[in-house]
Amino acid sequence: MILTVTLNPAYDVTYRVERLIPGEVHRVSSVEERHGGKGVNVSRVLTQLGIPTCVMGFADASFANTVGLPHDLVPALPHVRRTVVIHADTATSFWEPGPVAAAGSAHALLDRLTARLPSATGVVISGSLPGGIDSDLPARIARVAVDAGLPVVCDLDGDALRCAADVSGVVLMPNSDEFGRLGRSVEDLIAGGVRAVVATAGPEGMTVTTVEGAWSANVPEPLTGNATGAGDAAAAAVITGLAAGVSWPSLLVDAVATAAAAVVRPVAGEIDLDFRDRLLPTVVVR
Amino acid sequence: MILTVTLNPAYDVTYRVERLIPGEVHRVSSVEERHGGKGVNVSRVLTQLGIPTCVMGFADASFANTVGLPHDLVPALPHVRRTVVIHADTATSFWEPGPVAAAGSAHALLDRLTARLPSATGVVISGSLPGGIDSDLPARIARVAVDAGLPVVCDLDGDALRCAADVSGVVLMPNSDEFGRLGRSVEDLIAGGVRAVVATAGPEGMTVTTVEGAWSANVPEPLTGNATGAGDAAAAAVITGLAAGVSWPSLLVDAVATAAAAVVRPVAGEIDLDFRDRLLPTVVVR
């Protein structure tokens, strides 16, 4: 059982319009709405891979009741924010601000998580924080899970990433922007006790650096598609490999193929399993 | 008791962003969401004016439970659409398509309306239709209400307006675009049995044509503000005047002042009561 933690989930809404013209009224031709948030997407990919998972973190009752995945969410939020993406010739996004979590939410989440650790095989902590939550909460969750002997993957940003980088034994998976904002070298992080840094080099490649060495892997050909959600798919593969005790090189091959299988699907949280299977033997690792 | 009929309600969502740049991610600085639909806005204005009202029409259970107005809505819709307005230097709108109403919804609504007519003093039928509903439903509702001796105001478009224009005794309040699409002259409509055509000439003025004559009224000075909802405020004033048996000239003064009092408020369905009171004696009618 892999636990994923999403502290600031979202409803991801996609509108299709012919052209986006500022100042005009647009009749939307199609509307898609799904339960999102990076951890939720990780759990979706895990489910597709046949790995038992539980969505944890914060939400409201309505989100929890309709997420369609095994979940144990603290009803900490007055509402769940939306992200609206207008698809025309380009994608234009509008991100609602996150709501403010109720007092005591962090404590309630740590309690629920602690109760689930004995039956867990790994933890993924992803995404942003709602208002009212200290930025060290992901680090505190990570420490509790690492102390319980579990592999922990963190895909965080800003102060939350900064705090998590000080937790010995965590695997960090920031994207290149997030890593740039952290302002620390991979070597420094590993020397400080981070178990591994998994860095994406576009949708086609990935690098992992550990105390034992560094490996890179990439798909043989460029991909076209939707890179949103590729990082979440990679995180699903990484935690699955870590939970199973797979070596870094073969884990990396899996992560690259799984991320690529997300790129070829139009929506975040979905992977093309056949494409992944075909791609796996072609991934080059060095 | 004024009954308002909204067949295709909406959640009106307003996002504020600094600038709208197609292709970019925008962090929304503020989100407002309100229950909308033209009839709902009419009922809001009536409530502000102290006139008892009931919101009728179609919705889902969640919309009805949270609309915050007296209501008797048929739970005919699988969900209520959203209209998203992005406020930057200009307003850019995205209108979700309406859902499809359940079979038998029109019949259920006519039953509920008929039951409420004996205690009603007027009916307003406004706005668009969801899928699955024949465009003559507003006309059928209008006919039932007129036959019960009630004043009926219709603010409709397209085929629904075309059908309603054939109902003897109705008051039509299309805006100029809607009136243009109808392709019939005011004189023709009045000759055909329409009780009155109330036409807006921008936010500052209004004209009413009846079989007894025509009157125009306007505010003494230009207004700046949000014209969305001005028509709904005018409809609230018109039905109130008709229900009270007020003469057309004084009814028109009231409608112009009430519409102007909506323009100076930032959101549809609200009027500035003080501004309306100050404006009333200044409206010029001829």
XYZ file of C-alpha atoms in Angstrom:
572
model
C 0.000 0.000 0.000
C 1.487 3.303 -1.173
C 0.222 6.377 0.675
C 0.084 9.584 -1.337
C -0.280 12.923 0.430
C -2.009 15.880 -1.269
C -2.356 18.926 0.961
C -3.892 21.309 -1.601
C -6.019 19.277 -4.032
C -7.858 20.834 -6.953
C -10.620 20.237 -9.406
C -8.910 20.379 -12.780
C -11.363 21.900 -15.256
C -10.605 21.995 -18.985
C -12.583 24.203 -21.367
C -12.227 23.850 -25.101
C -12.866 26.965 -27.200
C -12.095 27.678 -30.822
C -10.000 30.789 -30.148
C -9.247 32.727 -26.990
C -9.920 36.442 -27.560
C -9.480 38.688 -24.494
C -12.566 40.844 -23.900
C -14.961 38.482 -25.691
C -17.671 36.027 -24.642
C -16.698 32.421 -25.471
C -19.155 29.558 -25.728
C -17.280 26.548 -24.381
C -17.646 23.539 -26.661
C -16.600 20.920 -24.101
C -16.003 20.815 -20.365
C -13.924 18.203 -18.564
C -13.610 18.189 -14.808
C -11.504 15.797 -12.765
C -10.234 15.528 -9.235
C -6.636 16.687 -9.320
C -3.680 17.522 -7.192
C -0.297 15.895 -7.719
C -0.726 13.167 -5.092
C -4.150 12.271 -6.471
C -2.568 11.861 -9.911
C 0.186 9.672 -8.437
C -2.489 7.432 -6.888
C -4.315 7.252 -10.215
C -1.184 6.039 -11.970
C -0.477 3.552 -9.161
C -4.009 2.207 -9.563
C -3.436 1.758 -13.292
C -0.225 -0.125 -12.458
C -2.163 -2.407 -10.101
C -0.449 -1.067 -6.957
C -2.718 -0.590 -3.899
C -2.777 3.060 -2.831
C -4.548 5.435 -0.479
C -5.072 9.154 -1.130
C -4.327 11.106 2.059
C -4.072 14.798 2.871
C -6.648 17.578 3.035
C -9.911 18.103 1.137
C -13.572 18.781 1.768
C -16.213 16.086 2.185
C -17.544 16.439 -1.354
C -14.091 15.991 -2.932
C -13.392 12.920 -0.796
C -16.768 11.346 -1.597
C -16.281 11.693 -5.331
C -12.544 11.188 -5.864
C -13.083 7.575 -6.942
C -9.905 6.245 -5.305
C -9.279 4.670 -1.886
C -8.821 7.667 0.405
C -8.418 8.821 3.981
C -8.628 12.590 3.644
C -8.920 15.006 6.555
C -11.952 17.269 5.819
C -9.804 20.314 6.583
C -10.716 22.611 3.712
C -13.839 24.794 3.416
C -13.747 24.100 -0.322
C -11.385 22.654 -2.921
C -9.901 25.159 -5.376
C -10.237 24.838 -9.145
C -7.685 25.130 -11.865
C -9.272 26.153 -15.157
C -7.378 25.488 -18.378
C -8.684 27.071 -21.574
C -7.628 24.923 -24.537
C -7.545 26.813 -27.831
C -4.458 26.932 -30.026
C -2.527 27.349 -26.746
C -3.398 26.407 -23.166
C -4.198 29.331 -20.858
C -4.523 28.480 -17.164
C -6.206 30.124 -14.211
C -5.269 28.845 -10.775
C -7.605 29.699 -7.943
C -5.857 30.477 -4.664
C -5.924 27.592 -2.180
C -8.377 27.864 0.709
C -7.280 28.120 4.366
C -7.160 24.813 6.250
C -8.964 24.519 9.580
C -6.956 24.717 12.805
C -5.712 21.323 13.981
C -5.674 19.870 10.463
C -1.940 19.088 10.461
C -2.247 17.172 13.726
C -5.235 15.191 12.451
C -3.358 14.264 9.266
C -0.219 13.154 11.156
C -2.433 10.970 13.390
C -4.149 9.308 10.436
C -0.871 8.831 8.607
C 0.846 7.319 11.647
C -2.027 4.867 11.990
C -1.549 3.744 8.386
C 2.259 3.452 8.338
C 2.391 -0.152 9.643
C 0.518 -1.385 6.554
C 2.285 0.990 4.123
C 5.208 0.238 1.808
C 5.963 3.819 0.711
C 4.852 7.446 0.898
C 4.703 10.178 -1.784
C 4.227 13.810 -0.672
C 3.441 16.140 -3.570
C 2.286 19.605 -4.441
C 1.526 22.905 -2.786
C 0.075 23.828 0.607
C -3.231 25.506 1.432
C -3.306 28.592 3.665
C -2.945 28.098 7.401
C -0.470 25.210 7.099
C 3.186 25.580 8.146
C 5.570 24.860 5.305
C 7.387 22.230 7.387
C 4.359 19.882 7.421
C 5.561 17.834 4.409
C 8.969 17.494 6.104
C 7.317 16.357 9.346
C 5.293 13.752 7.454
C 8.432 12.635 5.617
C 10.389 12.266 8.872
C 7.676 10.156 10.499
C 7.570 7.867 7.452
C 11.355 7.603 7.103
C 11.602 6.808 10.823
C 9.100 3.998 10.240
C 11.529 2.554 7.686
C 9.526 3.499 4.591
C 10.784 4.954 1.320
C 9.534 8.544 0.924
C 9.355 10.585 -2.293
C 8.852 14.362 -2.068
C 7.755 16.482 -5.039
C 7.583 19.915 -3.423
C 8.482 23.552 -4.000
C 9.687 26.608 -2.074
C 9.885 26.481 1.706
C 8.254 23.047 1.818
C 11.046 21.664 -0.396
C 13.658 23.498 1.653
C 12.400 21.837 4.861
C 12.064 18.395 3.258
C 15.645 18.622 1.935
C 16.827 18.524 5.555
C 15.144 15.179 6.252
C 17.702 12.362 6.094
C 16.673 9.503 3.866
C 14.093 11.230 1.636
C 14.083 11.016 -2.149
C 13.543 14.445 -3.752
C 11.848 14.791 -7.133
C 11.611 18.535 -7.786
C 11.267 19.693 -11.371
C 14.033 21.898 -12.740
C 12.291 25.195 -11.818
C 11.664 24.010 -8.269
C 15.228 22.728 -8.013
C 16.551 26.079 -9.251
C 14.556 27.948 -6.577
C 15.995 25.628 -3.882
C 19.481 26.948 -4.681
C 21.410 23.880 -3.452
C 23.537 21.509 -5.527
C 22.681 17.833 -5.834
C 26.029 16.930 -4.245
C 25.281 19.158 -1.261
C 21.856 17.544 -0.815
C 23.271 14.006 -0.957
C 26.069 14.965 1.449
C 23.366 16.333 3.764
C 21.594 12.981 3.983
C 19.083 13.029 1.103
C 18.811 9.466 -0.213
C 18.475 10.422 -3.870
C 17.618 13.354 -6.134
C 15.619 12.383 -9.203
C 15.726 15.155 -11.802
C 13.769 15.280 -15.017
C 15.446 16.528 -18.170
C 12.364 17.278 -20.216
C 9.818 14.554 -20.887
C 12.384 12.287 -22.517
C 14.998 11.797 -19.820
C 15.672 11.500 -16.117
C 18.747 11.485 -13.872
C 19.113 10.043 -10.399
C 21.975 10.938 -8.071
C 22.646 8.906 -4.923
C 25.561 8.388 -2.569
C 26.475 5.252 -4.601
C 26.526 7.002 -7.972
C 24.483 8.694 -10.637
C 22.488 7.297 -13.581
C 20.714 8.840 -16.528
C 18.034 7.277 -18.679
C 16.101 8.470 -21.685
C 13.642 7.274 -24.283
C 15.157 6.644 -27.733
C 12.957 9.176 -29.565
C 11.403 12.561 -28.785
C 7.797 12.479 -27.566
C 4.910 14.761 -28.346
C 1.973 15.163 -26.039
C 0.980 16.648 -22.695
C 3.861 16.840 -20.200
C 1.470 17.739 -17.351
C 1.356 14.731 -15.073
C 4.565 13.154 -16.387
C 6.279 13.986 -13.083
C 3.436 12.388 -11.127
C 3.699 9.240 -13.243
C 7.460 9.155 -12.660
C 6.887 9.540 -8.898
C 4.479 6.575 -9.003
C 7.142 4.464 -10.704
C 9.910 5.591 -8.346
C 7.953 4.821 -5.159
C 6.865 1.463 -6.589
C 10.492 0.548 -7.348
C 11.710 1.719 -3.953
C 8.947 -0.223 -2.179
C 9.981 -3.345 -4.106
C 13.696 -2.834 -3.461
C 14.568 -2.487 -7.158
C 18.043 -1.178 -8.108
C 18.348 2.475 -9.166
C 19.184 1.789 -12.828
C 16.169 -0.444 -13.435
C 13.959 1.831 -11.320
C 15.010 4.739 -13.515
C 14.128 2.852 -16.704
C 10.692 2.220 -15.241
C 10.259 5.863 -14.261
C 11.263 7.144 -17.707
C 8.924 4.725 -19.500
C 6.040 5.517 -17.120
C 6.520 9.285 -17.512
C 6.617 8.861 -21.301
C 3.416 6.808 -21.108
C 1.790 9.777 -19.338
C 2.972 12.271 -21.965
C 1.124 10.417 -24.725
C -2.180 10.599 -22.791
C -4.140 13.865 -22.946
C -4.906 14.197 -19.216
C -2.729 14.182 -16.105
C -2.977 11.016 -13.975
C -3.386 8.619 -16.882
C -0.775 6.467 -18.565
C -0.824 4.380 -21.727
C 0.048 0.953 -20.334
C 0.701 -0.637 -23.752
C 2.978 2.219 -24.773
C 4.834 1.828 -21.465
C 5.328 -1.898 -22.054
C 6.624 -1.313 -25.584
C 8.925 1.484 -24.414
C 10.469 -0.315 -21.412
C 13.036 -2.425 -23.350
C 14.098 0.582 -25.437
C 15.033 2.950 -22.595
C 18.772 3.627 -22.555
C 20.450 3.924 -19.141
C 24.048 4.955 -18.454
C -45.633 36.968 -4.530
C -43.726 37.300 -7.826
C -42.724 34.001 -9.416
C -39.497 34.070 -11.455
C -38.720 31.232 -13.837
C -35.095 30.286 -14.644
C -34.801 27.234 -16.878
C -31.004 27.235 -17.298
C -29.417 28.623 -14.117
C -25.680 29.066 -13.697
C -22.997 29.535 -11.120
C -21.466 32.886 -12.032
C -17.755 32.709 -11.234
C -15.560 35.831 -11.422
C -11.763 35.589 -11.446
C -9.595 38.662 -11.035
C -6.157 38.567 -12.653
C -3.698 41.360 -13.321
C -3.467 40.774 -17.075
C -4.888 38.095 -19.340
C -2.142 36.654 -21.541
C -3.180 33.732 -23.783
C -0.870 30.737 -23.337
C 0.206 31.682 -19.802
C -0.546 30.410 -16.287
C -2.435 32.996 -14.223
C -2.643 32.995 -10.448
C -6.116 34.260 -9.664
C -6.067 36.944 -6.966
C -9.749 36.691 -6.036
C -12.621 34.339 -6.763
C -16.294 35.206 -6.448
C -18.999 32.633 -7.046
C -22.711 33.280 -6.935
C -25.887 31.547 -7.973
C -26.913 33.134 -11.230
C -29.350 32.919 -14.067
C -31.500 35.861 -15.095
C -34.589 34.860 -13.097
C -32.492 34.284 -9.981
C -31.112 37.814 -10.360
C -34.637 39.198 -10.778
C -35.650 37.481 -7.523
C -32.586 38.935 -5.771
C -33.556 42.460 -6.803
C -37.180 41.841 -5.777
C -35.950 40.683 -2.366
C -33.915 43.879 -2.014
C -37.048 45.860 -2.888
C -38.981 43.992 -0.194
C -41.230 42.166 -2.662
C -41.987 38.491 -1.834
C -40.689 36.188 -4.581
C -40.154 32.532 -5.378
C -37.406 31.190 -7.679
C -38.883 28.535 -9.969
C -37.538 26.581 -12.920
C -34.891 23.877 -13.229
C -31.728 23.198 -11.207
C -30.020 20.405 -9.310
C -30.524 19.742 -5.604
C -27.263 21.381 -4.587
C -28.088 24.634 -6.405
C -31.564 24.748 -4.876
C -30.255 24.071 -1.362
C -27.726 26.902 -1.535
C -29.468 29.581 -3.622
C -30.448 31.511 -0.485
C -33.810 32.659 -1.842
C -37.310 31.198 -1.481
C -37.467 28.591 -4.243
C -39.492 25.785 -5.759
C -37.088 24.379 -8.334
C -37.624 21.124 -10.228
C -34.418 19.045 -9.756
C -34.288 18.441 -13.499
C -30.629 19.062 -14.249
C -27.727 16.628 -13.695
C -25.589 19.667 -12.841
C -25.735 23.441 -13.100
C -23.385 25.024 -15.653
C -20.831 27.685 -14.782
C -20.070 30.976 -16.436
C -16.505 32.079 -15.755
C -15.624 35.755 -16.220
C -11.952 36.728 -16.150
C -11.641 40.334 -14.973
C -8.413 42.026 -16.043
C -8.382 45.289 -17.995
C -11.310 43.787 -19.951
C -13.830 41.082 -19.059
C -13.391 37.774 -20.892
C -16.188 35.238 -20.439
C -16.454 31.477 -20.820
C -19.940 30.018 -20.871
C -20.244 26.308 -20.220
C -22.890 24.588 -22.338
C -26.127 23.927 -20.455
C -26.822 20.367 -19.327
C -29.717 18.261 -20.642
C -32.881 18.321 -18.527
C -34.460 15.039 -17.449
C -37.534 13.766 -19.317
C -40.783 14.987 -17.804
C -39.200 18.138 -16.384
C -41.412 20.555 -18.326
C -44.542 18.803 -17.094
C -43.317 18.872 -13.487
C -42.556 22.593 -13.727
C -45.962 23.441 -15.243
C -47.635 21.492 -12.414
C -45.699 23.339 -9.713
C -46.302 26.703 -11.360
C -50.024 26.080 -11.744
C -50.227 25.223 -8.047
C -48.586 28.556 -7.150
C -50.553 30.828 -9.507
C -53.479 31.444 -7.111
C -51.123 33.112 -4.610
C -48.995 34.878 -7.251
C -49.231 38.508 -8.404
C -46.877 38.247 -11.419
C -44.505 36.012 -13.347
C -41.094 36.735 -14.942
C -39.640 34.192 -17.389
C -35.991 34.877 -18.238
C -32.957 33.444 -19.887
C -31.925 30.486 -21.992
C -33.042 26.843 -22.071
C -31.109 23.699 -21.152
C -30.900 20.811 -23.573
C -33.900 18.510 -23.885
C -36.463 21.308 -23.418
C -38.728 22.453 -26.264
C -38.319 26.135 -27.032
C -42.055 26.722 -26.568
C -41.926 25.974 -22.820
C -41.557 29.649 -21.799
C -44.545 30.483 -24.034
C -46.589 27.683 -22.461
C -45.750 28.977 -18.980
C -46.614 32.515 -20.082
C -49.961 31.430 -21.489
C -50.959 29.602 -18.292
C -50.062 32.670 -16.213
C -51.810 35.161 -18.528
C -54.903 32.939 -18.530
C -54.844 33.108 -14.722
C -55.026 36.897 -15.026
C -51.430 37.618 -14.014
C -48.972 40.078 -15.563
C -46.164 38.176 -17.301
C -42.765 39.567 -18.318
C -40.590 37.562 -20.755
C -36.861 38.234 -21.236
C -36.023 35.568 -23.805
C -34.057 34.985 -27.002
C -34.278 33.035 -30.253
C -37.039 30.487 -30.724
C -38.218 30.891 -27.134
C -38.795 34.620 -27.746
C -40.457 33.859 -31.091
C -42.953 31.517 -29.381
C -43.577 33.897 -26.460
C -44.251 36.773 -28.885
C -47.350 34.875 -30.016
C -48.875 34.801 -26.525
C -51.535 37.509 -26.175
C -51.065 39.714 -23.142
C -47.348 39.143 -22.404
C -44.863 41.935 -21.833
C -41.636 41.388 -23.786
C -38.318 42.733 -22.515
C -35.705 41.509 -25.010
C -32.439 43.433 -25.218
C -31.620 45.073 -28.550
C -29.600 42.073 -29.878
C -32.404 39.672 -28.988
C -34.972 42.015 -30.479
C -32.921 42.277 -33.671
C -32.806 38.479 -34.009
C -36.590 38.288 -33.582
C -36.997 40.292 -36.804
C -40.433 41.728 -35.997
C -41.321 45.391 -35.461
C -42.714 46.639 -32.152
C -45.884 47.762 -33.958
C -46.362 44.276 -35.399
C -45.917 42.701 -31.972
C -48.421 45.049 -30.321
C -50.895 44.503 -33.170
C -50.457 40.752 -32.626
C -51.591 40.968 -29.019
C -48.389 41.608 -27.033
C -49.316 43.857 -24.075
C -46.109 45.891 -24.151
C -42.542 45.844 -25.467
C -40.000 47.309 -23.064
C -36.749 48.094 -24.866
C -33.547 49.273 -23.265
C -31.504 51.975 -24.960
C -28.208 51.403 -23.193
C -28.017 51.551 -19.413
C -29.375 55.095 -19.302
C -32.710 54.824 -21.001
C -35.760 52.688 -21.672
C -38.777 52.808 -23.982
C -42.131 51.102 -23.571
C -44.602 50.663 -26.392
C -48.208 49.622 -25.733
C -51.491 49.796 -27.582
C -52.250 53.035 -25.665
C -49.015 54.770 -26.590
C -45.254 54.830 -26.140
C -43.070 56.412 -23.451
C -39.355 56.892 -23.055
C -37.457 57.574 -19.873
C -33.809 58.149 -19.097
C -31.501 59.140 -16.279
C -30.194 62.726 -16.450
C -26.504 61.779 -16.618
C -24.450 58.956 -18.131
C -23.607 56.060 -15.791
C -20.428 54.066 -15.431
C -20.411 50.590 -13.983
C -21.430 47.045 -14.768
C -24.406 46.814 -17.138
C -24.728 43.038 -16.530
C -27.880 42.559 -14.516
C -29.378 45.957 -15.371
C -32.005 44.210 -17.501
C -32.875 41.863 -14.640
C -33.257 44.815 -12.272
C -35.513 46.541 -14.810
C -37.601 43.358 -15.125
C -38.002 43.283 -11.342
C -39.262 46.880 -11.398
C -41.585 46.269 -14.342
C -43.272 43.199 -12.825
C -43.606 44.981 -9.472
C -45.309 47.942 -11.168
C -47.568 45.697 -13.219
C -48.533 43.671 -10.147
C -49.405 46.918 -8.338
C -51.367 48.336 -11.280
C -49.058 51.342 -11.701
C -49.347 53.425 -14.894
C -46.768 52.889 -17.642
C -45.031 56.275 -17.300
C -44.379 55.913 -13.565
C -43.549 52.226 -13.989
C -40.944 53.205 -16.584
C -39.383 55.780 -14.241
C -39.080 53.055 -11.626
C -37.544 50.612 -14.109
C -34.958 53.147 -15.335
C -33.929 54.081 -11.791
C -33.752 50.432 -10.695
C -31.663 49.459 -13.726
C -29.324 52.381 -13.059
C -29.054 51.284 -9.419
C -27.868 47.884 -10.698
C -25.267 49.420 -13.027
C -23.498 51.122 -10.113
C -23.160 47.798 -8.225
C -20.334 45.492 -9.306
C -22.340 42.232 -9.449
C -25.537 41.231 -11.225
C -28.595 40.850 -9.020
C -27.725 43.685 -6.658
C -29.005 47.246 -6.652
C -27.942 50.337 -4.714
C -31.198 51.230 -2.957
C -30.021 54.692 -1.856
C -28.845 55.537 -5.351
C -32.224 54.377 -6.703
C -34.106 56.603 -4.226
C -31.952 59.616 -5.139
C -32.341 58.933 -8.869
C -36.138 58.395 -8.922
C -37.175 62.086 -8.890
C -34.593 62.942 -11.569
C -35.697 60.464 -14.240
C -37.156 62.245 -17.248
C -40.117 60.613 -18.990
C -41.748 61.758 -22.231
